[in-house]
Short mmCIF file of C-alpha atoms in Angstrom, two decimals:
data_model
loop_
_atom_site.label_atom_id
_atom_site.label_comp_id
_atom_site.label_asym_id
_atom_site.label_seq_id
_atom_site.Cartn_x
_atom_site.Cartn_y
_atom_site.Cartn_z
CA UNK A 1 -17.74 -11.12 -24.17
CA UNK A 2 -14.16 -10.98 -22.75
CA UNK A 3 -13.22 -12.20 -19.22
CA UNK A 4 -10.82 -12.69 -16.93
CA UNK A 5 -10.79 -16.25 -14.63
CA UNK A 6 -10.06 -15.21 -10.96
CA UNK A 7 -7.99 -18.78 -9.66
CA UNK A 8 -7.60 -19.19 -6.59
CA UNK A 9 -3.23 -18.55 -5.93
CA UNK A 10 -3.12 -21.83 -3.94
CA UNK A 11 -4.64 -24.85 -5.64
CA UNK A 12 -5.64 -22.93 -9.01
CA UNK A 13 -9.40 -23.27 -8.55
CA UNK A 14 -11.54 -21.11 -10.51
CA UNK A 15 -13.04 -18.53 -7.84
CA UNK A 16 -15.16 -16.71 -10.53
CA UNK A 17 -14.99 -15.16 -13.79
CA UNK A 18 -15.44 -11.68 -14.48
CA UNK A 19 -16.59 -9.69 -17.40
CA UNK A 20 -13.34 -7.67 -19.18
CA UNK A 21 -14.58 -4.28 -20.62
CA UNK A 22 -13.90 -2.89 -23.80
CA UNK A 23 -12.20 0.29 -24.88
CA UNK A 24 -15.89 1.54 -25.81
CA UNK A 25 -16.96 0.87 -22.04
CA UNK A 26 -13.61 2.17 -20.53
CA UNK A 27 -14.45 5.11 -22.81
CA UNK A 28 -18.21 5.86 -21.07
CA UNK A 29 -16.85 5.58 -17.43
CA UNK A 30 -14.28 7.92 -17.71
CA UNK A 31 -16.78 10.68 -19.53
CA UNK A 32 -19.28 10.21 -17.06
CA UNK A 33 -16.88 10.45 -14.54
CA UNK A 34 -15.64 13.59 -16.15
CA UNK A 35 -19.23 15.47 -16.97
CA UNK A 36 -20.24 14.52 -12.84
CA UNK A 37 -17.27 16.69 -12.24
CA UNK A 38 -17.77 19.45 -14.82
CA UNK A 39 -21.56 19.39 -13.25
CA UNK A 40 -21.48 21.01 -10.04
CA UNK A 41 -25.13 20.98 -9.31
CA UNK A 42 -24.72 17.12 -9.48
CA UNK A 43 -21.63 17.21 -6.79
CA UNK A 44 -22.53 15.83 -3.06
CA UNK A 45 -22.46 18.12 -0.07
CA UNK A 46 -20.32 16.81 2.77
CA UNK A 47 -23.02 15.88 4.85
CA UNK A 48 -23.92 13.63 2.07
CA UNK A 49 -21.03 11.98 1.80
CA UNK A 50 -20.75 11.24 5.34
CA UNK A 51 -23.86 9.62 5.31
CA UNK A 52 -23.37 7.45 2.12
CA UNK A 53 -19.95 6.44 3.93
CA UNK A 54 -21.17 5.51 7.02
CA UNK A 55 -23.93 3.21 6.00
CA UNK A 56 -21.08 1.79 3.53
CA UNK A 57 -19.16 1.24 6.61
CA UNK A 58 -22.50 -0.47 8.71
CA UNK A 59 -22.90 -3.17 5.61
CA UNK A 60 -19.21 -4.04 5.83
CA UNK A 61 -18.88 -4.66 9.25
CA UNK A 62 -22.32 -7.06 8.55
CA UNK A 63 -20.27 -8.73 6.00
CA UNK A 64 -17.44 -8.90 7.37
CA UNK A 65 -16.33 -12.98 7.50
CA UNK A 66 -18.15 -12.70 3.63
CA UNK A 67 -15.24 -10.36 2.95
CA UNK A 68 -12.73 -11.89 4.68
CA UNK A 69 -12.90 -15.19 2.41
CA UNK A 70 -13.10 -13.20 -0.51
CA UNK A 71 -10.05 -11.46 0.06
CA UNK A 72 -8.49 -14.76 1.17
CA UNK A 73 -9.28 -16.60 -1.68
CA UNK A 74 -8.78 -14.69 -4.42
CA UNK A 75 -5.10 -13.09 -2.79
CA UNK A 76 -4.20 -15.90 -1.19
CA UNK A 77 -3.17 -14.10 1.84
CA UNK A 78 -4.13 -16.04 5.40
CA UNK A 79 -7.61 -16.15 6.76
CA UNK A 80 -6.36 -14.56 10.00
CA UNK A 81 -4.68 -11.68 8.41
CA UNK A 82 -7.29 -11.43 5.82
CA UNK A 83 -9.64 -10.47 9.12
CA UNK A 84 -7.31 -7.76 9.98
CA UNK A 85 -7.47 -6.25 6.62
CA UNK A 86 -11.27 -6.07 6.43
CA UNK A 87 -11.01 -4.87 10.30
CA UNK A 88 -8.46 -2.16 9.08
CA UNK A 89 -10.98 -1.45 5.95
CA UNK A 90 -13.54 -0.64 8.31
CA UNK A 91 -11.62 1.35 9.68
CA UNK A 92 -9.87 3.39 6.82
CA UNK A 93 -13.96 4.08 5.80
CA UNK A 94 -14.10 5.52 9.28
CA UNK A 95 -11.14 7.61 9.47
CA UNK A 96 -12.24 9.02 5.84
CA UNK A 97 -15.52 9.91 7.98
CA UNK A 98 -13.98 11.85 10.44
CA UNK A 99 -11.60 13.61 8.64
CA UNK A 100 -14.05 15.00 5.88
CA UNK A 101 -14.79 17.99 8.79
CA UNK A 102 -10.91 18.38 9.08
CA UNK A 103 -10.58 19.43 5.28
CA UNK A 104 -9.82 23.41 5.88
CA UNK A 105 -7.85 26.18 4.45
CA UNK A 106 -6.59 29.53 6.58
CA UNK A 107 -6.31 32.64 6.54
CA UNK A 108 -3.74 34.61 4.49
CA UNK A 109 -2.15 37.71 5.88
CA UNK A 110 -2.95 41.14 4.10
CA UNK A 111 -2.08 44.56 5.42
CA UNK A 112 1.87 43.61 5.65
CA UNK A 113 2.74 45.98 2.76
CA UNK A 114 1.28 49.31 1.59
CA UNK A 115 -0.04 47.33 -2.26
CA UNK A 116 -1.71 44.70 0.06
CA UNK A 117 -4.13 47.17 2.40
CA UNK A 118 -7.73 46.48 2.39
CA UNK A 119 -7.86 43.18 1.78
CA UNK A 120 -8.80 39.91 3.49
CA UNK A 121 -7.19 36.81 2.34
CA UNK A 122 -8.67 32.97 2.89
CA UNK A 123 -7.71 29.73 1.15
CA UNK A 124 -10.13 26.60 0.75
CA UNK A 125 -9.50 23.09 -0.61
CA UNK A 126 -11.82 21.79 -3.53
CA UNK A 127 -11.69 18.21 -5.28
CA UNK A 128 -8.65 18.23 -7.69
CA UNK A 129 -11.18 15.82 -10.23
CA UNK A 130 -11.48 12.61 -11.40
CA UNK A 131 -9.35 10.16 -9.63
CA UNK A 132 -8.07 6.87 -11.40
CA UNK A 133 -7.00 4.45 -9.31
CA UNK A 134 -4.47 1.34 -9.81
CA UNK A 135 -4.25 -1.04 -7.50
CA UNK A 136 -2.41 -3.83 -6.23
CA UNK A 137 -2.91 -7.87 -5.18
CA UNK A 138 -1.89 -8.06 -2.21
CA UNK A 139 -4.14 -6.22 -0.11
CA UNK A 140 -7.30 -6.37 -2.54
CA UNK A 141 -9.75 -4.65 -0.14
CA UNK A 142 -7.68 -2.16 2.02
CA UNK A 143 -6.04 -1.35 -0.61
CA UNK A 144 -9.34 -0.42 -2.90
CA UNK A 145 -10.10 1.17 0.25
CA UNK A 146 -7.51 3.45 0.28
CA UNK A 147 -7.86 4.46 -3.00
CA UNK A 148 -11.41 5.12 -3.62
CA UNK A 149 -12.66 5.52 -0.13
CA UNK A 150 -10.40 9.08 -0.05
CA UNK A 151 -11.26 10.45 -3.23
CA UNK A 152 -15.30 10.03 -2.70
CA UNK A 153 -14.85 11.51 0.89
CA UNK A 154 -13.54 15.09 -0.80
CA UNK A 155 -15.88 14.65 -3.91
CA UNK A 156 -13.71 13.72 -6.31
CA UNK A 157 -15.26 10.89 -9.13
CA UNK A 158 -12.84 7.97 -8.98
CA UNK A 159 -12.82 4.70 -11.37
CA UNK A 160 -10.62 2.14 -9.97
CA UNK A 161 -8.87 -0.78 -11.98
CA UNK A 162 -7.97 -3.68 -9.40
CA UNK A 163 -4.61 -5.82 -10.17
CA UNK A 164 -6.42 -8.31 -12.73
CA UNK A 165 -5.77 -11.17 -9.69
CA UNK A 166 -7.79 -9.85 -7.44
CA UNK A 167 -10.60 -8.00 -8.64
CA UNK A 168 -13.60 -9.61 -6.37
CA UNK A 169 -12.61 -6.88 -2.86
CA UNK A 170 -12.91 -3.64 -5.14
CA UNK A 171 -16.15 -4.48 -7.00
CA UNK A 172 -17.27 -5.73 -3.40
CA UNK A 173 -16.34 -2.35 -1.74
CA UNK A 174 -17.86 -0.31 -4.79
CA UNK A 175 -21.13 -2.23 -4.87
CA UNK A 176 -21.52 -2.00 -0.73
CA UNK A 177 -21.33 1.81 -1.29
CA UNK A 178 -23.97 1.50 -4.20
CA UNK A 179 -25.94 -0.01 -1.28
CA UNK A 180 -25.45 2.41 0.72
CA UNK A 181 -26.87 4.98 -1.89
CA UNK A 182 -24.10 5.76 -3.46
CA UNK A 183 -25.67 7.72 -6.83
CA UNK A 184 -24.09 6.59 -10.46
CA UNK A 185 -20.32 7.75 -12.14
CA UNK A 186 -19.02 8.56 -8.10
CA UNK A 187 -17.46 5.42 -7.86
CA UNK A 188 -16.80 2.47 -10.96
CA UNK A 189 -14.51 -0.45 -10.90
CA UNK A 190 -12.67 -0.64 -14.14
CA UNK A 191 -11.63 -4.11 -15.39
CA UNK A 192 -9.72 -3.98 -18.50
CA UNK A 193 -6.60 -4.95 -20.07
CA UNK A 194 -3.15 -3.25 -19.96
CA UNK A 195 -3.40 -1.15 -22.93
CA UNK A 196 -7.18 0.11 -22.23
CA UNK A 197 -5.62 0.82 -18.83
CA UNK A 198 -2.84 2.95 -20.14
CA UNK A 199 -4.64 4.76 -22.26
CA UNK A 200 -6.90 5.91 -18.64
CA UNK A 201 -3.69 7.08 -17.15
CA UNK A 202 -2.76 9.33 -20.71
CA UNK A 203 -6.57 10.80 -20.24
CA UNK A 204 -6.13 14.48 -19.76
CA UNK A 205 -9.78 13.79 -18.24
CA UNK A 206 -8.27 12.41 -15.40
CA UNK A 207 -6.64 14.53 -12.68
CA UNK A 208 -5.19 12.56 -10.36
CA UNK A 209 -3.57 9.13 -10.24
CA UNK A 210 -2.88 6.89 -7.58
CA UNK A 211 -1.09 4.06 -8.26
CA UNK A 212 0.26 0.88 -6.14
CA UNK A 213 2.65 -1.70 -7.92
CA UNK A 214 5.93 -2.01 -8.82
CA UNK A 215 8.52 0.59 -9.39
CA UNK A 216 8.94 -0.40 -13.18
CA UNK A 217 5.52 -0.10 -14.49
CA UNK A 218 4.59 3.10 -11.75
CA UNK A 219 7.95 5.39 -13.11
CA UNK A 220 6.34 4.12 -16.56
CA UNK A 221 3.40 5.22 -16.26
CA UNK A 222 3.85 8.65 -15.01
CA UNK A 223 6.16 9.59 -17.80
CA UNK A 224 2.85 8.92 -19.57
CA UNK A 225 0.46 11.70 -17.78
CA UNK A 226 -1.40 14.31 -19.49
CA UNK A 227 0.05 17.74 -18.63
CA UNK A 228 -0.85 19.18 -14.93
CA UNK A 229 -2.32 15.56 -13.87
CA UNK A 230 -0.78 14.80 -10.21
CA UNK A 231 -0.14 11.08 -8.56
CA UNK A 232 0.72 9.25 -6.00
CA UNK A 233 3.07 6.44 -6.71
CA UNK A 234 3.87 3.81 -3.82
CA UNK A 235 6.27 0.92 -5.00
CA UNK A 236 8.15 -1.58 -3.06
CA UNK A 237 11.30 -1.23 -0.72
CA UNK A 238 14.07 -3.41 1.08
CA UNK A 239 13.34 -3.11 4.35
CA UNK A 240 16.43 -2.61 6.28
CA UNK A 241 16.91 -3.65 10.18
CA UNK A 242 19.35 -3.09 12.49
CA UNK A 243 19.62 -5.04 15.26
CA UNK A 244 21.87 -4.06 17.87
CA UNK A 245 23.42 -6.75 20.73
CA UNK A 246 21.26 -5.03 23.57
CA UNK A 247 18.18 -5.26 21.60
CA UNK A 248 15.32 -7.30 23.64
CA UNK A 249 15.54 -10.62 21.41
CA UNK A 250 12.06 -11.83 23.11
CA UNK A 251 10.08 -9.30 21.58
CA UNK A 252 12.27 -8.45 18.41
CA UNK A 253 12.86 -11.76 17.06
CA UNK A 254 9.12 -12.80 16.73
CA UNK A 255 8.05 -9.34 15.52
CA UNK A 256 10.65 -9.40 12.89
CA UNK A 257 9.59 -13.08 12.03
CA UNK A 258 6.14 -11.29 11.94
CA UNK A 259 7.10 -8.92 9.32
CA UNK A 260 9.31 -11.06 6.99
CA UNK A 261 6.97 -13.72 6.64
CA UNK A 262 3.93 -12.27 6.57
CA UNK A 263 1.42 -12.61 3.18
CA UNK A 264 4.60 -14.90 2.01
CA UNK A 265 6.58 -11.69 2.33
CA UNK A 266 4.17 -10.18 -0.41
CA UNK A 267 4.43 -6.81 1.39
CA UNK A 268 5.87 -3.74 -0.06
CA UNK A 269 7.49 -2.96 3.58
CA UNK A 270 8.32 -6.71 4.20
CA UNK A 271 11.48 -7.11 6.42
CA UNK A 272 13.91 -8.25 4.43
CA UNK A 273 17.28 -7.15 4.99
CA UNK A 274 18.26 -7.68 8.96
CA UNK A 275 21.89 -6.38 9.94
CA UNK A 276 22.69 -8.35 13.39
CA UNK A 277 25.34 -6.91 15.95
CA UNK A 278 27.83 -10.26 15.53
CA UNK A 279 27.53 -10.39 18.95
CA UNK A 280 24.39 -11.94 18.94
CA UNK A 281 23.97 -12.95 15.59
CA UNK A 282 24.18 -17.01 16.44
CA UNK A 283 21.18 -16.19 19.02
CA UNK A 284 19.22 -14.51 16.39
CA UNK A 285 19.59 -16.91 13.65
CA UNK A 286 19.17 -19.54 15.38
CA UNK A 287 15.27 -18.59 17.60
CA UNK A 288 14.18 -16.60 13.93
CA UNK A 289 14.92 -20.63 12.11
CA UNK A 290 13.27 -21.93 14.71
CA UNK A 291 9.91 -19.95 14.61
CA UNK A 292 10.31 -20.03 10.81
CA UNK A 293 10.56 -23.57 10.77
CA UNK A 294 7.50 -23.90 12.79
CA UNK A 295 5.55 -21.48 10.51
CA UNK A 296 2.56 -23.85 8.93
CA UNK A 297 2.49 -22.93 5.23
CA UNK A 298 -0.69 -24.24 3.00
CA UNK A 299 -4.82 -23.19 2.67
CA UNK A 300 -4.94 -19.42 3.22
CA UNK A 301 -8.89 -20.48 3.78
CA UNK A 302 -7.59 -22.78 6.87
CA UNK A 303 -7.96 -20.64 9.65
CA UNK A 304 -4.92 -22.14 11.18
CA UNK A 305 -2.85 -21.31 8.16
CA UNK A 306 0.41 -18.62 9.04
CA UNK A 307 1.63 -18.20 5.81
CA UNK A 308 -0.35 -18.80 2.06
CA UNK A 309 0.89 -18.98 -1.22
CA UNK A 310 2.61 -16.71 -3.78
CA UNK A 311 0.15 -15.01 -6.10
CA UNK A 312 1.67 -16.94 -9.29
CA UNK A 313 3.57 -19.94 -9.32
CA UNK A 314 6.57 -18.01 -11.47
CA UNK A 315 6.72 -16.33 -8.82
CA UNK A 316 7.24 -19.10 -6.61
CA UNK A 317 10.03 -20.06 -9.44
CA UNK A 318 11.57 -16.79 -9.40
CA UNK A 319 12.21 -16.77 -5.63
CA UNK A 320 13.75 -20.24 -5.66
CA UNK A 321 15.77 -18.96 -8.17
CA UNK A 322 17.06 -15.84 -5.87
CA UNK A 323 17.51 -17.76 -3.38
CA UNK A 324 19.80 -20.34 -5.35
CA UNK A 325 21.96 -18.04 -6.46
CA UNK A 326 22.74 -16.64 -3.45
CA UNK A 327 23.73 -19.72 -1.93
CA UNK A 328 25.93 -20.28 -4.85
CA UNK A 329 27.43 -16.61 -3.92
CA UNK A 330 28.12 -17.91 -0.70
CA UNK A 331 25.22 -17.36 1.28
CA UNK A 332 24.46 -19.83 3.97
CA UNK A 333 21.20 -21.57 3.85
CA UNK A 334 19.77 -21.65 7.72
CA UNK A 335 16.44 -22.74 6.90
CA UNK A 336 13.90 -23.38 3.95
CA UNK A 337 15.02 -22.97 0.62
CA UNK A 338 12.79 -25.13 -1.07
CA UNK A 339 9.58 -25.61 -2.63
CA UNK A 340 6.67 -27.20 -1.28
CA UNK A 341 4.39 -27.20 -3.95
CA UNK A 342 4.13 -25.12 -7.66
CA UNK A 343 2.46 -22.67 -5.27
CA UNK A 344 3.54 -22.23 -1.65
CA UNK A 345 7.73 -21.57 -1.11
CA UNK A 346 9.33 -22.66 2.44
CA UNK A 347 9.63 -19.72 4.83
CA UNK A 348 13.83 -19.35 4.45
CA UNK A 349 16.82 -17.33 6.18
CA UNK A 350 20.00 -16.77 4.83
CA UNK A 351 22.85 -15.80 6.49
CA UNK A 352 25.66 -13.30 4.87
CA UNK A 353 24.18 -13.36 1.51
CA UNK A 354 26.70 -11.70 -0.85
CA UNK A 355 25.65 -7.73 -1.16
CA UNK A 356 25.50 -7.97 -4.68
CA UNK A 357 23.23 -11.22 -5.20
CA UNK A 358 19.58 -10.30 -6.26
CA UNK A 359 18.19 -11.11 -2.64
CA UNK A 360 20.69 -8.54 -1.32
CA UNK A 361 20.09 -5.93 -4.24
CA UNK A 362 16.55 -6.21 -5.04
CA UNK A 363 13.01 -6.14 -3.54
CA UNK A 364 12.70 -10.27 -2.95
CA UNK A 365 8.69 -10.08 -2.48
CA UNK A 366 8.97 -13.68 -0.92
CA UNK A 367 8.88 -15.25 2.17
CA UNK A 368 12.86 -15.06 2.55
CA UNK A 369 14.75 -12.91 5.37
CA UNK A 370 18.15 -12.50 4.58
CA UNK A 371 20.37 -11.62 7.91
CA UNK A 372 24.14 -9.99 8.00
CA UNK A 373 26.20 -9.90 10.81
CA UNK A 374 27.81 -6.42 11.31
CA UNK A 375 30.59 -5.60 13.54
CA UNK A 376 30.09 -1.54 14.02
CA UNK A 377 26.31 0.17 13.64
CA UNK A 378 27.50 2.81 11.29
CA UNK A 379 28.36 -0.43 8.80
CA UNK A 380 25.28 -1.49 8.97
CA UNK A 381 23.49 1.82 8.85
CA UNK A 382 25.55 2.32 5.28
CA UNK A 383 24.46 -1.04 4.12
CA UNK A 384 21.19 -0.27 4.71
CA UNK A 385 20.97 2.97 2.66
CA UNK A 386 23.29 1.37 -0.41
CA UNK A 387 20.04 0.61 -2.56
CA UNK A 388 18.11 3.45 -3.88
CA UNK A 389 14.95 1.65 -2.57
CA UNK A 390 13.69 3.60 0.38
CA UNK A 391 10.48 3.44 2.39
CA UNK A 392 10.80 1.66 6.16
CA UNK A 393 13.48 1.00 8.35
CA UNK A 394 13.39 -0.35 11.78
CA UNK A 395 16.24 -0.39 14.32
CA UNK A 396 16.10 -2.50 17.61
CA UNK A 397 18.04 -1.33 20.83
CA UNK A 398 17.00 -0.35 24.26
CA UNK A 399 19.69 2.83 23.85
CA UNK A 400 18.12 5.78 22.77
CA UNK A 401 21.21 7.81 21.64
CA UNK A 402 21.62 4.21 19.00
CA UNK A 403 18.21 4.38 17.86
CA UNK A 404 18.19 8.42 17.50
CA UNK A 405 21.42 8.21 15.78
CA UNK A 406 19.66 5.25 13.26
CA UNK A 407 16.54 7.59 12.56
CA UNK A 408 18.87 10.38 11.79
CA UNK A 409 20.81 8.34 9.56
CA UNK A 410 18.54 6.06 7.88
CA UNK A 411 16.88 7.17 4.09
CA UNK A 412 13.76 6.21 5.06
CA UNK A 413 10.19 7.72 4.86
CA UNK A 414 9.51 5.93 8.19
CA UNK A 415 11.73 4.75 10.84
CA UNK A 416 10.04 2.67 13.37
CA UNK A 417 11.96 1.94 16.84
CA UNK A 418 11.83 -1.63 18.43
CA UNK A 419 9.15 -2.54 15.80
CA UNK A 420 9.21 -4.16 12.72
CA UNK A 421 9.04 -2.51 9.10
CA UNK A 422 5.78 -3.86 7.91
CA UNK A 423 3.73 -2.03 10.80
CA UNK A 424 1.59 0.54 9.95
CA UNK A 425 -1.84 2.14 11.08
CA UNK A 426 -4.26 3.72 8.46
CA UNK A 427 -3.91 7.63 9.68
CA UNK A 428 -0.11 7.73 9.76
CA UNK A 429 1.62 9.14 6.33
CA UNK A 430 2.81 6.19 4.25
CA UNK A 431 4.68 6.14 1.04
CA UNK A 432 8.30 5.91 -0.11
CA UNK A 433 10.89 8.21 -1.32
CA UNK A 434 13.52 7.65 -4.25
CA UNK A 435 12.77 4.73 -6.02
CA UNK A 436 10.06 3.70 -3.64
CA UNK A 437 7.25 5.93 -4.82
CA UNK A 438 6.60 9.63 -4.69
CA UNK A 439 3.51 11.14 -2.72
CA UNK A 440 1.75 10.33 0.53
CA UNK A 441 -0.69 7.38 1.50
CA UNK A 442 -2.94 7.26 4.30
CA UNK A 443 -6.56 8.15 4.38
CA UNK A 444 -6.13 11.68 6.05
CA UNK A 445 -2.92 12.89 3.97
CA UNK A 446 -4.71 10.75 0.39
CA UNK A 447 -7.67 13.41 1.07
CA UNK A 448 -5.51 16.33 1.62
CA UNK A 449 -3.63 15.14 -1.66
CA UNK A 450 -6.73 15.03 -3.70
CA UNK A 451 -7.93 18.25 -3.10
CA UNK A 452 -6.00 21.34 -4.06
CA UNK A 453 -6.72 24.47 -3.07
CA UNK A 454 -8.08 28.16 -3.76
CA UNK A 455 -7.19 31.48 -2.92
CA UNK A 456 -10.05 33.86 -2.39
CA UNK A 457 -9.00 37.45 -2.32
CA UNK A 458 -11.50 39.90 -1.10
CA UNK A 459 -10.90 43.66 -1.48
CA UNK A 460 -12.92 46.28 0.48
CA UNK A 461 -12.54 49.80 1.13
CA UNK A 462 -13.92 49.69 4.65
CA UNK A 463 -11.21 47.95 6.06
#
């Protein structure tokens, strides 16, 4: 039998090794995904569902340090943020609860025209069908979370194939909802290689796909659907900030120290890009060094860790390399720049990295903020929409006509005020536009995009 080795991302450790399925057994999921779906009598009434979900959601918050050092080790992201993310888990499972009573249609007018008399009109939203699910490392069990906790919540079959790094949080979440009585073919976690995995997404069995990676392999892949399947595709961004010279510096610097170095910078909203009024730009550098500086990098299982490793150690090489060649372009190296081990990079700034070096151009996916001082906001505001990467922005100032004008101004699919880009809750909309991704994440809008809906027409002559 085939398997994958799950090593740990900071000292290589083998975590666990997991069985790799075969194009025969990739093969039976998806049809007995597909004949639950074409067998209505089988399907789960709402009530059901709710129940299933919330006794999913009582065994998680039991298990809830047991998940936490899963997701740590095998992601490599921080024992203190790998809390939140089970906390936030718990919740998503929650918000999926509530909002199952929320899934509605309306009425449709009749009567406006003399061809349309006598008739009532009413819409109503059904399961669009078996969702397949690709996920990403760097949140292993909120992410598995969002993608299979949605789809079971409207009835829809899912099968979910977890980045091949971090499979232990999915086939943890899918086997607490088999706890919870979760009946066979509503929920499977599909480990397999590349081409088995391709071959799912070219199923004209499958309906729906959400997918969470990067933009090359995402744009791929849908070019690759079977006609009339929909997805959800939510890649990585730049993160632009502006920060203007009456921006509160005692909240914004730590909160945008927050969100660049956060999981390494292994965040698909990650500040990254900071634009700095020159006014204060010597203030900003130099408190965001020295909290970066101060950062302790190392065991994502030590509790007291701030910032873990990369998930592979060429990634670890490709950052240095970034962040090389933008010094040779002329960037100024404030801070970091180096590696500490084959699997943990320094937390660095750069100041005025040329706009076409990689770090400037591209999604860095590192723990390196790059800051540029600007002399006028609308510079910076042009800057920040140059790339055709766009999912958050954030703009810091205490003037509301500024941080109106930014919102109005920014491509963005979220602008967040005195904030940094990397916040989110689970119920808001998230997703990016252009490059970014195409659809909408969050539980409430993932349910609402995996049903579609139904127009029932009734004709009477009583009216």
């Amino acid at each position: 039998m085939n398997t994958i080795k799950v090593n740990s991302p900071f000292d290589g450790r083998l975590i666990k090794e997991i069985p790799l399925l075969n194009s025969q057994q990739v093969e039976e999921k998806i049809a007995n995904a597909y004949a639950l779906f074409q067998d209505k009598s089988r399907w789960l009434k709402p009530y059901e569902r709710i129940a299933i979900l919330e006794k999913t959601k009582a065994i998680m918050q039991m298990r809830v340090e047991e998940l936490t050092k899963i997701a740590a080790a095998e992601g490599g992201k921080p024992h203190q943020d790998s809390k939140v993310e089970v906390l936030r888990a718990i919740n998503g499972v929650q918000l999926a609860i509530e909002h199952i009573g929320q899934m509605k249609g309306e009425q449709i007018p009749m009567g406006t025209t003399a061809a349309s008399i006598n008739r009532w009109g009413f819409t109503m939203r059904e399961p669009i069908g078996v969702v397949l699910s690709i996920s990403a490392f760097n949140h292993p069990l909120n992410l598995a979370v969002h993608q299979v906790i949605p789809a079971f919540a409207v009835g829809c079959p899912v099968l979910i194939k977890p980045a091949t790094s971090t499979p232990m949080s999915a086939i943890e979440l899918v086997k607490m909802m088999k706890e919870a009585g979760l009946p066979a073919d509503w929920a499977e976690v599909v480990v397999c290689d590349r081409t088995n995995a391709e071959n799912l997404v070219k199923d004209e069995r499958v309906n729906y796909l959400s997918f969470i990676g990067s933009a090359e392999v995402g744009w791929s892949l849908r070019s690759k659907l079977a006609a009339g399947t929909r997805c959800a595709l939510e890649h990585g961004g730049s993160a632009p900030v502006i920060v203007e010279s009456d921006a509160n510096m005692e909240e914004t610097i730590p909160a945008l120290a927050k969100g660049g170095f956060y999981h390494a910078g292994q965040v698909c909203v990650s500040v990254q890009r900071v634009f700095v009024q020159e006014k204060v730009v010597d203030q900003f550098c130099n408190q965001l060094v020295k909290i970066a500086k101060n950062l302790k990098v190392g065991d994502p299982l030590d509790p007291q860790t701030e910032v873990g490793p990369l998930i592979e150690t060429y990634e670890v090489d490709r950052v240095d390399q970034w962040v090389q060649e933008a010094i040779a372009d002329g960037a100024k190296l404030l801070c970091g720049g180096n590696k500490i081990s084959e699997t943990c990079y320094e937390p660095t700034v750069l100041l005025n990295a040329c706009q076409t070096s990689k770090v400037s151009q591209l999604e860095v996916f590192g723990p390196v903020v790059c800051v540029y001082s600007y002399k006028d906001m609308q510079e910076a505001i042009d800057l920040s929409n140059s790339l055709p990467l766009a999912f958050q922005s954030a703009v810091f100032t205490s003037d509301i006509n500024k941080a109106l004008n930014a919102v109005n101004q920014f491509n963005a699919a979220t602008v967040t005020v005195n904030d940094h880009t990397a916040f989110r809750v689970d119920w808001m909309p998230f997703g990016g536009r252009d490059a970014s991704g195409i659809g909408v994440g969050g539980i409430p809008y993932s349910m609402h995009e995996m049903t579609r809906e139904k127009l029932m027409v009734i004709k009477s002559s009583k009216i």
